[in-house]
Amino acid sequence: MIAGSRPSTPKRVAVLAFDGVVLGDLSVPIEIFGRALDPSRRKAYEVRVFSEEPSVETEHVRLLVPWRLSSLSWAGTVIIPGVSDPNRPISPRLVASIQRAAARGVRIASICSGAFLLAATGLLDGRRATTHWMAASELAQRHPAVEVDADVLYVDNGEVLTSAGAAAGLDLCLHLVRRDFGARVAADAARAAVMPLERAGGQAQFIVHPPPASAESLQPILSWMEAHLERDQPTAVIAKRAAMSTRTLSRRFREQTGSSPAQWLIRARVRRAQQLLESGSSSIEEVAAQVGFGTAAILREHFNKLVGTSPQAYRRAFKTDAAAAGGAGGDT
DNA sequence: AAAGCTACCCGCCAAT
DNA sequence: TGATTGGCGGGTAGCT
């Protein structure tokens, strides 16, 4: 990865807005970059939203956007959210602004159908790119020079990045934070934005392309751990399995997942417990055993801390959703 | 519910 | 000589 580049000033992130912009795609980068704190607990990024006209129309609301494209030269990173209708005409001024930014060496990333706008600039020509899977063939058809790959969450070409659906936009943003500040900061940012922690690192197996999994990748160990959650997994044993000292293992975890071995394990277990509670019907005790928590009490403790509710309540909520559609409300 | 015990984590530093 | 590793220790989180 690109180490060393010291972020002396906060990175400047410009999020583009335009008529028909998808609100979710607009808000994800704002939340992630806006909340990220660098290791000294200062704001890691400055976020501004830019548009051609002060007022932007979305499907359901109208937005007042504070910054104009004319001052886009401020940006160090430009995020292009998706558009609800890819057939909507694309503004030439918008395209030109993005091209100018790219020419200055600004990093450009698109979320979901934002890839259409990005492709219109020609910046994706000859490069691999992705978009929402439903729009992938359309993108490939319109831009034959772009190598469209619908099977990955995001594609990192260095200074030009694309991502698939809205959730993948989140992954992409966290990926950028990780690139800029490391896994720990990215994990914290995910937590701060109340996003699924797993996405911050490690077990996103299905992110195919991203950082060239370095030689010392933990991926195999993580997979093994996840496949054997029910076992007792002391860090010493994991370390032996990974053929490194516990100290080094701890470092690798910190770098690559943003957390420690034991913490990562706990999160994997809670996540697994969630799945079991959603679908299965085992007792809480059984679930605890199946995911490797010694007792139901321990499961409850961690579950509460990470999910915010008790396993029972969590299951009840899911069962209610799935089974009865007409039931009266009455949850928290 | 409190207390004690164990395992873990990470800064620090010597060794590689 | 700079970078990486692994051991040590003590403060803490987790478990009994």
XYZ file of C-alpha atoms (C1' of nucleotides) in Angstrom, chain A residues 234-235 247 251 254 260-262, chain B residues 7-14:
16
model
C -6.746 -18.776 22.394
C -4.534 -16.241 20.702
C 3.031 -10.072 19.330
C 0.229 -6.307 14.952
C -4.316 -4.282 14.039
C -7.179 -7.352 18.021
C -7.457 -11.122 17.614
C -9.770 -11.649 20.558
C -5.933 -14.052 29.148
C -5.243 -10.384 26.340
C -3.226 -6.143 24.470
C 0.129 -2.965 23.347
C 4.079 0.337 24.521
C 8.672 -0.347 24.946
C 13.114 -2.188 23.750
C 16.663 -5.472 22.665
